[in-house]
């Protein structure tokens, strides 16, 4: 006799809905972290994308990118990174202001958050979002990351610059950065 499949789309939806409810209802930081980590893992499976959209999990992840708890930020950026491989979710993330929230994660002191933020930005590039993602300040940040002693961050920043930025954009960012640095030095010296 064939074994009944336990993981039907309905069961997945109900389980994910339980996780969202638990996240919203609990006051336990540990429980919130565990639930968000689980949701981030479920975001890896394209079979769950439709449920993630229906349950507004994209918004849950985006809201937690600005949390003071760095574990929540790390799990949220990981979830967004997984979801943005889907074209519709990528557009939803962009329309909900996700690009700027991901860019803000580049200033994190936590390596995993920075790595996920760079990767997420690369995954989020499509014609409508490209200008916001490859602006001069992001390129300047990637140029600084490229010089980092952290090989993982340096390599990922190099890929970003090589694959998503034009040489004109890079030169412009370098020029703006040096202009800002020169003004900052001359003002601080007086």
C-alpha atoms as an extended CHARMM CRD file, in Angstrom:
* protein
*
       190  EXT
         1         1  UNK       CA              0.0000000000        0.0000000000        0.0000000000  PROA      1               0.0000000000
         2         2  UNK       CA              1.3080000000        3.4180000000       -0.9450000000  PROA      2               0.0000000000
         3         3  UNK       CA              2.2610000000        5.7130000000        1.8730000000  PROA      3               0.0000000000
         4         4  UNK       CA              0.1370000000        8.8760000000        2.0380000000  PROA      4               0.0000000000
         5         5  UNK       CA              2.2170000000       11.9580000000        1.3790000000  PROA      5               0.0000000000
         6         6  UNK       CA              2.2960000000       13.9620000000        4.5970000000  PROA      6               0.0000000000
         7         7  UNK       CA              3.5770000000       17.1360000000        3.0520000000  PROA      7               0.0000000000
         8         8  UNK       CA              0.6570000000       18.3020000000        0.9340000000  PROA      8               0.0000000000
         9         9  UNK       CA              0.4530000000       21.9610000000       -0.0600000000  PROA      9               0.0000000000
        10        10  UNK       CA             -2.4070000000       22.4320000000        2.4210000000  PROA      10              0.0000000000
        11        11  UNK       CA             -0.3450000000       20.9260000000        5.2610000000  PROA      11              0.0000000000
        12        12  UNK       CA              2.6040000000       23.1490000000        4.3630000000  PROA      12              0.0000000000
        13        13  UNK       CA              0.3750000000       26.2200000000        4.3770000000  PROA      13              0.0000000000
        14        14  UNK       CA             -1.1120000000       25.3320000000        7.7530000000  PROA      14              0.0000000000
        15        15  UNK       CA              2.3120000000       24.6550000000        9.2640000000  PROA      15              0.0000000000
        16        16  UNK       CA              3.7270000000       27.9450000000        7.9640000000  PROA      16              0.0000000000
        17        17  UNK       CA              0.6470000000       29.7670000000        9.2520000000  PROA      17              0.0000000000
        18        18  UNK       CA              1.2440000000       28.1970000000       12.6790000000  PROA      18              0.0000000000
        19        19  UNK       CA              4.8270000000       29.4600000000       12.6270000000  PROA      19              0.0000000000
        20        20  UNK       CA              3.7310000000       32.9960000000       11.7270000000  PROA      20              0.0000000000
        21        21  UNK       CA              1.1120000000       32.9610000000       14.4920000000  PROA      21              0.0000000000
        22        22  UNK       CA              3.6580000000       31.6690000000       16.9860000000  PROA      22              0.0000000000
        23        23  UNK       CA              6.1080000000       34.4100000000       15.9840000000  PROA      23              0.0000000000
        24        24  UNK       CA              3.4520000000       37.0940000000       16.4440000000  PROA      24              0.0000000000
        25        25  UNK       CA              2.0520000000       35.7100000000       19.7110000000  PROA      25              0.0000000000
        26        26  UNK       CA              5.1920000000       34.7840000000       21.6260000000  PROA      26              0.0000000000
        27        27  UNK       CA              7.0590000000       37.1550000000       23.8810000000  PROA      27              0.0000000000
        28        28  UNK       CA             10.0340000000       34.7870000000       24.0770000000  PROA      28              0.0000000000
        29        29  UNK       CA             13.0580000000       36.0990000000       22.1910000000  PROA      29              0.0000000000
        30        30  UNK       CA             14.4190000000       32.5530000000       21.7980000000  PROA      30              0.0000000000
        31        31  UNK       CA             11.1240000000       31.3570000000       20.3120000000  PROA      31              0.0000000000
        32        32  UNK       CA             11.0240000000       34.3100000000       17.8930000000  PROA      32              0.0000000000
        33        33  UNK       CA             14.5740000000       33.5530000000       16.7710000000  PROA      33              0.0000000000
        34        34  UNK       CA             13.8230000000       29.8670000000       16.2630000000  PROA      34              0.0000000000
        35        35  UNK       CA             10.6020000000       30.5520000000       14.3350000000  PROA      35              0.0000000000
        36        36  UNK       CA             12.2460000000       33.1420000000       12.0760000000  PROA      36              0.0000000000
        37        37  UNK       CA             15.1450000000       30.7620000000       11.4210000000  PROA      37              0.0000000000
        38        38  UNK       CA             12.6410000000       28.0410000000       10.4780000000  PROA      38              0.0000000000
        39        39  UNK       CA             10.7390000000       30.3900000000        8.1760000000  PROA      39              0.0000000000
        40        40  UNK       CA             14.0240000000       31.3710000000        6.5380000000  PROA      40              0.0000000000
        41        41  UNK       CA             14.7700000000       27.7070000000        5.8970000000  PROA      41              0.0000000000
        42        42  UNK       CA             11.3090000000       27.1430000000        4.4280000000  PROA      42              0.0000000000
        43        43  UNK       CA             11.9190000000       30.1250000000        2.1350000000  PROA      43              0.0000000000
        44        44  UNK       CA             14.6070000000       28.0330000000        0.4410000000  PROA      44              0.0000000000
        45        45  UNK       CA             11.9830000000       25.7170000000       -1.1090000000  PROA      45              0.0000000000
        46        46  UNK       CA             10.1880000000       27.1220000000       -4.1920000000  PROA      46              0.0000000000
        47        47  UNK       CA              7.1630000000       24.9670000000       -3.2970000000  PROA      47              0.0000000000
        48        48  UNK       CA              6.6340000000       27.3090000000       -0.3360000000  PROA      48              0.0000000000
        49        49  UNK       CA              6.7990000000       30.6080000000       -2.2510000000  PROA      49              0.0000000000
        50        50  UNK       CA              3.0490000000       30.7970000000       -2.8330000000  PROA      50              0.0000000000
        51        51  UNK       CA              2.3870000000       30.2110000000        0.8680000000  PROA      51              0.0000000000
        52        52  UNK       CA              5.0350000000       32.7420000000        1.8830000000  PROA      52              0.0000000000
        53        53  UNK       CA              3.3380000000       35.3670000000       -0.2680000000  PROA      53              0.0000000000
        54        54  UNK       CA             -0.1580000000       34.5120000000        0.9550000000  PROA      54              0.0000000000
        55        55  UNK       CA              0.9250000000       34.6420000000        4.6170000000  PROA      55              0.0000000000
        56        56  UNK       CA              2.7900000000       37.9610000000        4.1730000000  PROA      56              0.0000000000
        57        57  UNK       CA              6.0310000000       36.3790000000        5.3120000000  PROA      57              0.0000000000
        58        58  UNK       CA              7.9360000000       38.7790000000        3.0430000000  PROA      58              0.0000000000
        59        59  UNK       CA              6.6880000000       41.6290000000        5.2390000000  PROA      59              0.0000000000
        60        60  UNK       CA              7.5970000000       39.6940000000        8.3770000000  PROA      60              0.0000000000
        61        61  UNK       CA             11.1580000000       39.3070000000        7.0950000000  PROA      61              0.0000000000
        62        62  UNK       CA             11.3630000000       42.9560000000        5.9680000000  PROA      62              0.0000000000
        63        63  UNK       CA             10.1020000000       44.2060000000        9.3370000000  PROA      63              0.0000000000
        64        64  UNK       CA             12.7710000000       42.2170000000       11.1530000000  PROA      64              0.0000000000
        65        65  UNK       CA             15.6230000000       43.6380000000        9.0740000000  PROA      65              0.0000000000
        66        66  UNK       CA             15.4450000000       46.6960000000       11.2990000000  PROA      66              0.0000000000
        67        67  UNK       CA             15.2520000000       44.8670000000       14.6230000000  PROA      67              0.0000000000
        68        68  UNK       CA             17.8260000000       45.5310000000       17.3370000000  PROA      68              0.0000000000
        69        69  UNK       CA             18.2120000000       41.7700000000       17.8010000000  PROA      69              0.0000000000
        70        70  UNK       CA             20.9600000000       40.8520000000       15.3370000000  PROA      70              0.0000000000
        71        71  UNK       CA             19.8910000000       37.1930000000       15.3150000000  PROA      71              0.0000000000
        72        72  UNK       CA             16.4710000000       38.2160000000       14.0180000000  PROA      72              0.0000000000
        73        73  UNK       CA             18.1170000000       40.4440000000       11.3980000000  PROA      73              0.0000000000
        74        74  UNK       CA             20.3670000000       37.5700000000       10.3040000000  PROA      74              0.0000000000
        75        75  UNK       CA             17.4620000000       35.1310000000        9.9590000000  PROA      75              0.0000000000
        76        76  UNK       CA             15.3060000000       37.7330000000        8.1850000000  PROA      76              0.0000000000
        77        77  UNK       CA             17.9790000000       38.6320000000        5.6200000000  PROA      77              0.0000000000
        78        78  UNK       CA             18.5770000000       34.9190000000        5.0280000000  PROA      78              0.0000000000
        79        79  UNK       CA             14.8660000000       34.4160000000        4.3930000000  PROA      79              0.0000000000
        80        80  UNK       CA             14.7040000000       37.3330000000        1.9860000000  PROA      80              0.0000000000
        81        81  UNK       CA             17.8130000000       36.0830000000        0.2180000000  PROA      81              0.0000000000
        82        82  UNK       CA             16.0850000000       32.7340000000       -0.3250000000  PROA      82              0.0000000000
        83        83  UNK       CA             12.8030000000       34.2850000000       -1.4810000000  PROA      83              0.0000000000
        84        84  UNK       CA             14.2210000000       36.7610000000       -3.9560000000  PROA      84              0.0000000000
        85        85  UNK       CA             15.0970000000       33.9930000000       -6.3830000000  PROA      85              0.0000000000
        86        86  UNK       CA             11.4060000000       34.0470000000       -7.3540000000  PROA      86              0.0000000000
        87        87  UNK       CA             10.5830000000       36.7720000000       -9.8940000000  PROA      87              0.0000000000
        88        88  UNK       CA              7.2490000000       37.7420000000       -8.2950000000  PROA      88              0.0000000000
        89        89  UNK       CA              8.6610000000       37.8040000000       -4.7660000000  PROA      89              0.0000000000
        90        90  UNK       CA             11.6740000000       39.7890000000       -5.9860000000  PROA      90              0.0000000000
        91        91  UNK       CA              9.3210000000       42.4390000000       -7.3400000000  PROA      91              0.0000000000
        92        92  UNK       CA              7.2510000000       42.3730000000       -4.1350000000  PROA      92              0.0000000000
        93        93  UNK       CA             10.3740000000       42.8590000000       -2.0120000000  PROA      93              0.0000000000
        94        94  UNK       CA             11.3720000000       45.8190000000       -4.1850000000  PROA      94              0.0000000000
        95        95  UNK       CA              7.8840000000       47.3790000000       -4.0850000000  PROA      95              0.0000000000
        96        96  UNK       CA              7.7430000000       47.0520000000       -0.2980000000  PROA      96              0.0000000000
        97        97  UNK       CA             10.9480000000       49.0840000000        0.1530000000  PROA      97              0.0000000000
        98        98  UNK       CA             13.1010000000       46.0190000000        0.6590000000  PROA      98              0.0000000000
        99        99  UNK       CA             16.0780000000       47.2170000000       -1.3660000000  PROA      99              0.0000000000
       100       100  UNK       CA             16.8260000000       50.0980000000        1.0110000000  PROA      100             0.0000000000
       101       101  UNK       CA             16.3400000000       47.8630000000        4.0480000000  PROA      101             0.0000000000
       102       102  UNK       CA             18.7910000000       45.3380000000        2.5690000000  PROA      102             0.0000000000
       103       103  UNK       CA             21.2590000000       48.1280000000        1.7450000000  PROA      103             0.0000000000
       104       104  UNK       CA             21.0590000000       49.2390000000        5.3840000000  PROA      104             0.0000000000
       105       105  UNK       CA             22.2010000000       45.7250000000        6.3920000000  PROA      105             0.0000000000
       106       106  UNK       CA             25.5420000000       46.3460000000        4.6410000000  PROA      106             0.0000000000
       107       107  UNK       CA             26.6380000000       48.3830000000        7.6620000000  PROA      107             0.0000000000
       108       108  UNK       CA             26.1530000000       45.4790000000       10.0770000000  PROA      108             0.0000000000
       109       109  UNK       CA             29.0980000000       44.3600000000       12.1710000000  PROA      109             0.0000000000
       110       110  UNK       CA             27.9990000000       40.7550000000       11.7100000000  PROA      110             0.0000000000
       111       111  UNK       CA             29.7010000000       39.0000000000        8.7940000000  PROA      111             0.0000000000
       112       112  UNK       CA             26.7810000000       36.7050000000        7.9410000000  PROA      112             0.0000000000
       113       113  UNK       CA             24.3710000000       39.6370000000        7.6900000000  PROA      113             0.0000000000
       114       114  UNK       CA             26.7210000000       41.5080000000        5.3480000000  PROA      114             0.0000000000
       115       115  UNK       CA             27.2930000000       38.4350000000        3.1780000000  PROA      115             0.0000000000
       116       116  UNK       CA             23.5580000000       37.7610000000        2.9280000000  PROA      116             0.0000000000
       117       117  UNK       CA             22.8660000000       41.4400000000        2.1830000000  PROA      117             0.0000000000
       118       118  UNK       CA             25.3640000000       41.5160000000       -0.7090000000  PROA      118             0.0000000000
       119       119  UNK       CA             23.9950000000       38.2460000000       -2.1020000000  PROA      119             0.0000000000
       120       120  UNK       CA             20.4150000000       39.4600000000       -1.7040000000  PROA      120             0.0000000000
       121       121  UNK       CA             21.1810000000       42.6750000000       -3.5710000000  PROA      121             0.0000000000
       122       122  UNK       CA             22.6060000000       40.6540000000       -6.4500000000  PROA      122             0.0000000000
       123       123  UNK       CA             19.5140000000       38.4350000000       -6.5220000000  PROA      123             0.0000000000
       124       124  UNK       CA             17.2050000000       41.4720000000       -6.3700000000  PROA      124             0.0000000000
       125       125  UNK       CA             18.6250000000       43.0730000000       -9.5150000000  PROA      125             0.0000000000
       126       126  UNK       CA             16.1360000000       43.2850000000      -12.3350000000  PROA      126             0.0000000000
       127       127  UNK       CA             15.4810000000       46.2130000000      -14.7110000000  PROA      127             0.0000000000
       128       128  UNK       CA             13.1900000000       48.1400000000      -12.3240000000  PROA      128             0.0000000000
       129       129  UNK       CA             15.4570000000       47.7790000000       -9.2680000000  PROA      129             0.0000000000
       130       130  UNK       CA             18.9120000000       47.9890000000      -10.8180000000  PROA      130             0.0000000000
       131       131  UNK       CA             19.4000000000       51.7590000000      -10.4370000000  PROA      131             0.0000000000
       132       132  UNK       CA             18.5300000000       51.6300000000       -6.7330000000  PROA      132             0.0000000000
       133       133  UNK       CA             20.8930000000       48.7080000000       -6.1470000000  PROA      133             0.0000000000
       134       134  UNK       CA             23.8320000000       50.0120000000       -8.1660000000  PROA      134             0.0000000000
       135       135  UNK       CA             23.7880000000       53.5910000000       -6.9030000000  PROA      135             0.0000000000
       136       136  UNK       CA             27.0370000000       55.3820000000       -6.0830000000  PROA      136             0.0000000000
       137       137  UNK       CA             26.8290000000       54.8340000000       -2.3250000000  PROA      137             0.0000000000
       138       138  UNK       CA             26.3210000000       51.0610000000       -2.7040000000  PROA      138             0.0000000000
       139       139  UNK       CA             29.1520000000       50.8670000000       -5.2340000000  PROA      139             0.0000000000
       140       140  UNK       CA             31.3880000000       52.8520000000       -2.8720000000  PROA      140             0.0000000000
       141       141  UNK       CA             30.5340000000       50.3900000000       -0.1090000000  PROA      141             0.0000000000
       142       142  UNK       CA             31.3740000000       47.4500000000       -2.3980000000  PROA      142             0.0000000000
       143       143  UNK       CA             34.6780000000       49.0630000000       -3.3420000000  PROA      143             0.0000000000
       144       144  UNK       CA             35.5610000000       49.2900000000        0.3520000000  PROA      144             0.0000000000
       145       145  UNK       CA             34.4020000000       45.6940000000        0.9160000000  PROA      145             0.0000000000
       146       146  UNK       CA             36.5590000000       44.5850000000       -2.0140000000  PROA      146             0.0000000000
       147       147  UNK       CA             39.6040000000       45.8000000000       -0.0660000000  PROA      147             0.0000000000
       148       148  UNK       CA             38.5190000000       43.9610000000        3.0900000000  PROA      148             0.0000000000
       149       149  UNK       CA             40.7980000000       41.4120000000        4.7480000000  PROA      149             0.0000000000
       150       150  UNK       CA             37.7330000000       39.1820000000        5.0070000000  PROA      150             0.0000000000
       151       151  UNK       CA             38.0740000000       37.0430000000        1.8610000000  PROA      151             0.0000000000
       152       152  UNK       CA             34.3910000000       36.0730000000        1.7730000000  PROA      152             0.0000000000
       153       153  UNK       CA             33.2210000000       39.6840000000        1.8320000000  PROA      153             0.0000000000
       154       154  UNK       CA             35.9910000000       40.8090000000       -0.5230000000  PROA      154             0.0000000000
       155       155  UNK       CA             35.2130000000       38.1010000000       -3.0810000000  PROA      155             0.0000000000
       156       156  UNK       CA             31.4640000000       38.6970000000       -2.9780000000  PROA      156             0.0000000000
       157       157  UNK       CA             31.9290000000       42.4680000000       -3.3620000000  PROA      157             0.0000000000
       158       158  UNK       CA             34.2140000000       41.8270000000       -6.3450000000  PROA      158             0.0000000000
       159       159  UNK       CA             31.5240000000       39.6890000000       -7.9840000000  PROA      159             0.0000000000
       160       160  UNK       CA             28.9220000000       42.4070000000       -7.3340000000  PROA      160             0.0000000000
       161       161  UNK       CA             31.1230000000       45.0610000000       -8.9400000000  PROA      161             0.0000000000
       162       162  UNK       CA             32.0890000000       42.8720000000      -11.8810000000  PROA      162             0.0000000000
       163       163  UNK       CA             28.6480000000       41.4630000000      -12.6790000000  PROA      163             0.0000000000
       164       164  UNK       CA             26.2710000000       44.3120000000      -11.8410000000  PROA      164             0.0000000000
       165       165  UNK       CA             28.1630000000       47.5840000000      -12.2770000000  PROA      165             0.0000000000
       166       166  UNK       CA             29.5660000000       49.3220000000      -15.3130000000  PROA      166             0.0000000000
       167       167  UNK       CA             33.0800000000       50.7310000000      -15.3180000000  PROA      167             0.0000000000
       168       168  UNK       CA             31.5350000000       54.2200000000      -15.6190000000  PROA      168             0.0000000000
       169       169  UNK       CA             29.4620000000       53.6370000000      -12.4700000000  PROA      169             0.0000000000
       170       170  UNK       CA             32.5420000000       52.4470000000      -10.5980000000  PROA      170             0.0000000000
       171       171  UNK       CA             34.6190000000       55.4410000000      -11.7310000000  PROA      171             0.0000000000
       172       172  UNK       CA             31.8050000000       57.8180000000      -10.8000000000  PROA      172             0.0000000000
       173       173  UNK       CA             31.5320000000       56.2520000000       -7.3250000000  PROA      173             0.0000000000
       174       174  UNK       CA             35.3060000000       56.5500000000       -6.8480000000  PROA      174             0.0000000000
       175       175  UNK       CA             35.1890000000       60.1970000000       -7.9110000000  PROA      175             0.0000000000
       176       176  UNK       CA             32.3010000000       61.0000000000       -5.5760000000  PROA      176             0.0000000000
       177       177  UNK       CA             34.0230000000       59.1960000000       -2.7270000000  PROA      177             0.0000000000
       178       178  UNK       CA             37.3040000000       61.0530000000       -3.2040000000  PROA      178             0.0000000000
       179       179  UNK       CA             35.4400000000       64.3870000000       -3.5170000000  PROA      179             0.0000000000
       180       180  UNK       CA             33.6020000000       63.6550000000       -0.2560000000  PROA      180             0.0000000000
       181       181  UNK       CA             36.8210000000       62.5310000000        1.4500000000  PROA      181             0.0000000000
       182       182  UNK       CA             38.6730000000       65.6650000000        0.3370000000  PROA      182             0.0000000000
       183       183  UNK       CA             35.8430000000       67.9470000000        1.5370000000  PROA      183             0.0000000000
       184       184  UNK       CA             35.6060000000       66.0690000000        4.8300000000  PROA      184             0.0000000000
       185       185  UNK       CA             39.3690000000       66.3180000000        5.4080000000  PROA      185             0.0000000000
       186       186  UNK       CA             39.4750000000       70.0410000000        4.5810000000  PROA      186             0.0000000000
       187       187  UNK       CA             36.4820000000       70.8120000000        6.8310000000  PROA      187             0.0000000000
       188       188  UNK       CA             37.7300000000       68.7530000000        9.7400000000  PROA      188             0.0000000000
       189       189  UNK       CA             41.1260000000       70.3910000000        9.5100000000  PROA      189             0.0000000000
       190       190  UNK       CA             39.7870000000       73.8870000000       10.0880000000  PROA      190             0.0000000000
